[in-house]
Tab-separated table of C-alpha atoms in Angstrom:
chain	number	residue	atom	x	y	z
U	1	UNK	CA	0.000	0.000	0.000
U	2	UNK	CA	1.777	3.108	-1.246
U	3	UNK	CA	0.235	6.515	-1.808
U	4	UNK	CA	2.241	8.836	-4.040
U	5	UNK	CA	2.150	12.433	-5.198
U	6	UNK	CA	4.328	12.984	-8.248
U	7	UNK	CA	5.523	16.501	-9.171
U	8	UNK	CA	2.307	18.016	-7.822
U	9	UNK	CA	1.884	21.778	-8.044
U	10	UNK	CA	-1.067	23.987	-7.249
U	11	UNK	CA	-1.561	27.748	-7.225
U	12	UNK	CA	-4.431	29.723	-5.720
U	13	UNK	CA	-4.069	33.510	-5.774
U	14	UNK	CA	-0.998	34.204	-3.609
U	15	UNK	CA	-0.731	30.625	-2.310
U	16	UNK	CA	1.138	27.785	-3.995
U	17	UNK	CA	2.483	24.279	-3.604
U	18	UNK	CA	5.474	23.638	-5.839
U	19	UNK	CA	6.677	20.340	-7.312
U	20	UNK	CA	5.714	18.071	-4.406
U	21	UNK	CA	6.852	14.458	-4.813
U	22	UNK	CA	6.341	12.106	-1.873
U	23	UNK	CA	5.343	8.501	-1.233
U	24	UNK	CA	3.543	7.475	1.950
U	25	UNK	CA	2.947	3.944	3.181
U	26	UNK	CA	1.675	2.339	6.368
U	27	UNK	CA	2.409	4.097	9.642
U	28	UNK	CA	2.002	7.582	11.077
U	29	UNK	CA	3.206	10.578	9.058
U	30	UNK	CA	3.093	14.090	10.516
U	31	UNK	CA	3.004	17.162	8.282
U	32	UNK	CA	4.211	20.271	10.055
U	33	UNK	CA	5.414	23.768	9.249
U	34	UNK	CA	4.527	27.419	9.722
U	35	UNK	CA	0.983	28.700	9.249
U	36	UNK	CA	0.313	29.236	5.566
U	37	UNK	CA	3.039	26.826	4.442
U	38	UNK	CA	0.533	24.529	2.693
U	39	UNK	CA	-0.054	21.740	5.221
U	40	UNK	CA	-3.840	21.459	4.885
U	41	UNK	CA	-3.638	21.800	1.106
U	42	UNK	CA	-1.119	18.956	0.943
U	43	UNK	CA	-3.414	16.835	3.116
U	44	UNK	CA	-6.310	17.568	0.747
U	45	UNK	CA	-4.215	16.591	-2.273
U	46	UNK	CA	-3.215	13.291	-0.658
U	47	UNK	CA	-6.845	12.496	0.176
U	48	UNK	CA	-7.965	13.337	-3.363
U	49	UNK	CA	-10.244	16.141	-2.150
U	50	UNK	CA	-8.621	18.515	-4.614
U	51	UNK	CA	-6.615	17.877	-7.761
U	52	UNK	CA	-3.240	19.458	-8.459
U	53	UNK	CA	-2.820	21.837	-11.386
U	54	UNK	CA	0.143	19.709	-12.399
U	55	UNK	CA	1.282	16.226	-11.375
U	56	UNK	CA	-0.804	13.306	-10.155
U	57	UNK	CA	-1.892	11.219	-7.173
U	58	UNK	CA	-1.353	7.441	-7.383
U	59	UNK	CA	-2.186	4.451	-5.206
U	60	UNK	CA	0.075	1.445	-5.758
U	61	UNK	CA	1.068	2.858	-9.130
U	62	UNK	CA	-2.487	3.490	-10.374
U	63	UNK	CA	-3.606	7.083	-10.777
U	64	UNK	CA	-6.376	8.188	-8.415
U	65	UNK	CA	-9.131	10.387	-9.805
U	66	UNK	CA	-11.425	11.837	-7.185
U	67	UNK	CA	-11.510	10.883	-3.508
U	68	UNK	CA	-8.989	8.264	-2.406
U	69	UNK	CA	-10.683	4.869	-1.828
U	70	UNK	CA	-11.164	3.715	1.777
U	71	UNK	CA	-10.134	7.002	3.334
U	72	UNK	CA	-11.474	8.871	6.324
U	73	UNK	CA	-10.936	12.593	6.900
U	74	UNK	CA	-11.240	14.373	10.234
U	75	UNK	CA	-11.076	18.103	9.630
U	76	UNK	CA	-9.768	20.756	12.011
U	77	UNK	CA	-13.319	21.436	13.238
U	78	UNK	CA	-14.901	17.950	13.020
U	79	UNK	CA	-18.077	19.077	14.791
U	80	UNK	CA	-18.975	20.883	11.555
U	81	UNK	CA	-19.257	17.441	9.921
U	82	UNK	CA	-22.289	16.563	12.065
U	83	UNK	CA	-25.669	16.544	10.327
U	84	UNK	CA	-28.048	13.827	11.635
U	85	UNK	CA	-30.799	14.203	14.223
U	86	UNK	CA	-29.259	11.729	16.702
U	87	UNK	CA	-25.767	10.599	17.641
U	88	UNK	CA	-26.317	7.011	16.519
U	89	UNK	CA	-27.792	8.077	13.169
U	90	UNK	CA	-24.802	10.293	12.512
U	91	UNK	CA	-22.183	7.701	13.446
U	92	UNK	CA	-23.894	4.833	11.590
U	93	UNK	CA	-24.722	6.797	8.421
U	94	UNK	CA	-21.838	5.588	6.229
U	95	UNK	CA	-22.259	1.981	7.378
U	96	UNK	CA	-25.976	1.992	6.617
U	97	UNK	CA	-25.276	3.273	3.117
U	98	UNK	CA	-22.675	0.525	2.590
U	99	UNK	CA	-25.250	-2.226	3.036
U	100	UNK	CA	-23.753	-3.918	6.102
U	101	UNK	CA	-26.137	-6.008	8.182
U	102	UNK	CA	-27.614	-4.509	11.340
U	103	UNK	CA	-25.585	-6.597	13.802
U	104	UNK	CA	-22.288	-5.529	12.209
U	105	UNK	CA	-23.378	-1.883	12.220
U	106	UNK	CA	-24.378	-2.018	15.891
U	107	UNK	CA	-21.142	-3.795	16.821
U	108	UNK	CA	-18.947	-1.234	15.067
U	109	UNK	CA	-20.880	1.723	16.480
U	110	UNK	CA	-20.690	0.358	20.010
U	111	UNK	CA	-16.952	-0.167	19.669
U	112	UNK	CA	-16.129	3.288	18.346
U	113	UNK	CA	-18.544	5.195	20.621
U	114	UNK	CA	-17.070	3.399	23.604
U	115	UNK	CA	-13.606	4.358	22.361
U	116	UNK	CA	-14.774	7.969	22.124
U	117	UNK	CA	-16.335	7.788	25.629
U	118	UNK	CA	-19.874	8.525	24.411
U	119	UNK	CA	-22.268	6.611	26.686
U	120	UNK	CA	-25.376	4.812	25.413
U	121	UNK	CA	-27.604	7.299	27.225
U	122	UNK	CA	-26.514	9.902	24.645
U	123	UNK	CA	-26.921	7.810	21.494
U	124	UNK	CA	-30.468	9.011	20.830
U	125	UNK	CA	-29.755	12.636	21.689
U	126	UNK	CA	-29.135	15.317	19.107
U	127	UNK	CA	-25.381	15.709	18.618
U	128	UNK	CA	-25.930	19.462	18.492
U	129	UNK	CA	-26.986	19.472	22.158
U	130	UNK	CA	-23.754	17.839	23.326
U	131	UNK	CA	-20.755	19.684	24.718
U	132	UNK	CA	-18.112	20.924	22.305
U	133	UNK	CA	-15.723	18.111	23.191
U	134	UNK	CA	-18.459	15.499	22.824
U	135	UNK	CA	-19.449	16.847	19.406
U	136	UNK	CA	-15.840	16.570	18.263
U	137	UNK	CA	-15.653	12.973	19.474
U	138	UNK	CA	-18.959	11.998	17.844
U	139	UNK	CA	-17.821	13.486	14.527
U	140	UNK	CA	-14.537	11.582	14.772
U	141	UNK	CA	-16.466	8.395	15.576
U	142	UNK	CA	-18.447	8.790	12.351
U	143	UNK	CA	-15.166	8.609	10.436
U	144	UNK	CA	-13.404	5.929	12.480
U	145	UNK	CA	-16.405	3.578	12.379
U	146	UNK	CA	-15.763	2.969	8.666
U	147	UNK	CA	-12.328	1.529	9.557
U	148	UNK	CA	-10.563	3.379	6.733
U	149	UNK	CA	-7.261	2.167	5.321
U	150	UNK	CA	-6.173	5.815	5.072
U	151	UNK	CA	-6.922	8.250	7.897
U	152	UNK	CA	-6.271	11.975	7.407
U	153	UNK	CA	-6.451	14.349	10.382
U	154	UNK	CA	-6.069	18.131	10.389
U	155	UNK	CA	-4.869	19.533	13.737
U	156	UNK	CA	-6.617	16.799	15.764
U	157	UNK	CA	-5.283	17.974	19.160
U	158	UNK	CA	-6.790	21.483	19.045
U	159	UNK	CA	-9.172	21.961	21.966
U	160	UNK	CA	-8.642	18.489	23.439
U	161	UNK	CA	-8.574	17.923	27.191
U	162	UNK	CA	-5.977	15.568	28.674
U	163	UNK	CA	-8.282	12.532	28.589
U	164	UNK	CA	-9.148	13.088	24.914
U	165	UNK	CA	-5.475	13.639	24.159
U	166	UNK	CA	-4.597	10.238	25.614
U	167	UNK	CA	-7.504	8.688	23.714
U	168	UNK	CA	-6.087	10.097	20.475
U	169	UNK	CA	-2.713	8.519	21.224
U	170	UNK	CA	-4.439	5.168	21.658
U	171	UNK	CA	-6.229	5.486	18.315
U	172	UNK	CA	-3.039	6.433	16.485
U	173	UNK	CA	-1.116	3.591	18.087
U	174	UNK	CA	-3.802	1.026	17.180
U	175	UNK	CA	-3.880	2.196	13.560
U	176	UNK	CA	-0.117	1.958	13.367
U	177	UNK	CA	-0.180	-1.608	14.746
U	178	UNK	CA	-2.793	-2.516	12.129
U	179	UNK	CA	-0.453	-1.218	9.375
U	180	UNK	CA	-2.881	1.468	8.290
U	181	UNK	CA	-1.778	4.789	6.833
U	182	UNK	CA	-2.345	7.848	9.037
U	183	UNK	CA	-1.413	11.377	7.934
U	184	UNK	CA	-1.714	14.217	10.451
U	185	UNK	CA	-1.327	17.945	9.967
U	186	UNK	CA	-0.127	19.343	13.288
U	187	UNK	CA	1.683	22.132	15.094
U	188	UNK	CA	1.852	19.882	18.157
U	189	UNK	CA	5.473	18.815	18.601
U	190	UNK	CA	4.484	16.007	20.976
U	191	UNK	CA	2.270	14.431	18.313
U	192	UNK	CA	4.949	15.008	15.662
U	193	UNK	CA	7.458	13.297	17.951
U	194	UNK	CA	5.127	10.288	18.181
U	195	UNK	CA	5.079	9.899	14.385
U	196	UNK	CA	7.163	7.508	12.302
U	197	UNK	CA	8.019	10.255	9.851
U	198	UNK	CA	7.839	14.063	9.739
U	199	UNK	CA	7.370	16.144	6.595
U	200	UNK	CA	8.126	19.838	7.049
U	201	UNK	CA	6.641	22.363	4.624
U	202	UNK	CA	8.017	25.847	4.056
U	203	UNK	CA	6.438	28.235	1.560
U	204	UNK	CA	4.759	25.474	-0.426
U	205	UNK	CA	7.796	23.229	-0.657
U	206	UNK	CA	9.092	20.268	1.344
U	207	UNK	CA	12.032	21.535	3.400
U	208	UNK	CA	12.558	18.318	5.382
U	209	UNK	CA	11.426	14.685	5.233
U	210	UNK	CA	12.914	12.850	8.165
U	211	UNK	CA	12.560	11.030	11.464
U	212	UNK	CA	11.116	12.953	14.429
U	213	UNK	CA	14.435	12.596	16.247
U	214	UNK	CA	16.151	14.519	13.435
U	215	UNK	CA	13.779	17.451	13.914
U	216	UNK	CA	14.288	17.353	17.681
U	217	UNK	CA	18.072	17.302	17.295
U	218	UNK	CA	17.912	20.272	14.929
U	219	UNK	CA	15.725	22.240	17.357
U	220	UNK	CA	18.063	21.430	20.247
U	221	UNK	CA	21.060	22.741	18.299
U	222	UNK	CA	19.225	25.956	17.441
U	223	UNK	CA	18.146	26.469	21.054
U	224	UNK	CA	21.637	25.883	22.444
U	225	UNK	CA	23.042	28.402	19.947
U	226	UNK	CA	20.333	30.955	20.764
U	227	UNK	CA	21.152	30.716	24.471
U	228	UNK	CA	24.855	31.191	23.778
U	229	UNK	CA	25.800	27.910	25.430
U	230	UNK	CA	27.905	25.142	23.975
U	231	UNK	CA	26.474	23.846	20.708
U	232	UNK	CA	24.962	20.395	21.238
U	233	UNK	CA	22.405	18.050	19.723
U	234	UNK	CA	22.037	16.014	22.921
U	235	UNK	CA	18.831	16.702	24.870
U	236	UNK	CA	20.243	15.910	28.316
U	237	UNK	CA	23.259	18.139	27.731
U	238	UNK	CA	20.928	20.909	26.621
U	239	UNK	CA	18.920	20.628	29.847
U	240	UNK	CA	22.122	20.811	31.886
U	241	UNK	CA	23.217	23.803	29.859
U	242	UNK	CA	19.926	25.617	30.392
U	243	UNK	CA	20.085	24.944	34.127
U	244	UNK	CA	23.611	26.352	34.253
U	245	UNK	CA	22.567	29.276	32.064
U	246	UNK	CA	19.689	30.121	34.414
U	247	UNK	CA	21.987	29.975	37.421
U	248	UNK	CA	24.413	32.291	35.654
U	249	UNK	CA	27.190	29.753	35.847
U	250	UNK	CA	29.651	28.612	33.260
U	251	UNK	CA	28.642	25.329	31.617
U	252	UNK	CA	31.355	22.694	31.552
C-alpha cells in the first residue's frame, strides 16, 4: 500500500504548492510547518479532495481520480461534519449506506462510541446538544467507524482535554499496529514526535522529510546556539546547559 504524489503543483491567488513528490505507506506521518506553508492543502491533495494543477496522485502505481478509496478525513473542526438528528444516526450513516447487516453496524458503532467515551444514554440525543468536546468525538467516531485504510487528520489535538489527548494517542497507536496509513497535519510537537516520519513544509515546498528525532536534534542545536551555550544536539546536555545558564554559571 503506497500513496504517491508525483511533481504536484497547485496555485491559488498568492498561495502555492510547488513540485511536491512524496510517497507514503503504512504508519504515522506528521506534516508540520509554519501557518500558511501549505499543510492542509497537501493533506487535501493526498486524500484526493482537490486535484493538483500539475502532477498526479497514485495508489500502488495506479492514478487516483477523485476521492482516495477507503479514506477517512477528520477536519480541524470535526463538529462541523455533524448533520443527523441523533448521535447514533450520525455515526452509523456511512455503514448503513454501505449495506452492512444490522448486527455488524451495531457492533462497530458500540466499539467506536465506547472508544470515544460517548455513553449509550446519549446515542439518541441530538449531537448538536452535546458539549463541544463530545461533538468533536462523535464526529470523529463517524469517520473511524468505517475503519478506513487511510486516515487523514487536520490539527486533531486542538481543543482536546488531557483525557481526549490520551484517547487520540491510543487510536493512532492502534492504527499503526494494524499497518494502516495515518497522515496528520499538526503544530503539536508532541504528536509530531510520536510519528514515524515528519514532513516539514516551508512556503509550499518540502524543506525536510525525516525522522522525528532529526527534527528534535535540529531544534536542540538551534536552542543551544540561541542561548549562547555550547552547541549540542544532545537533549540531556541541553537541559544541563539551560540549568547552568539560568543559574548564571559557566557550563562545563
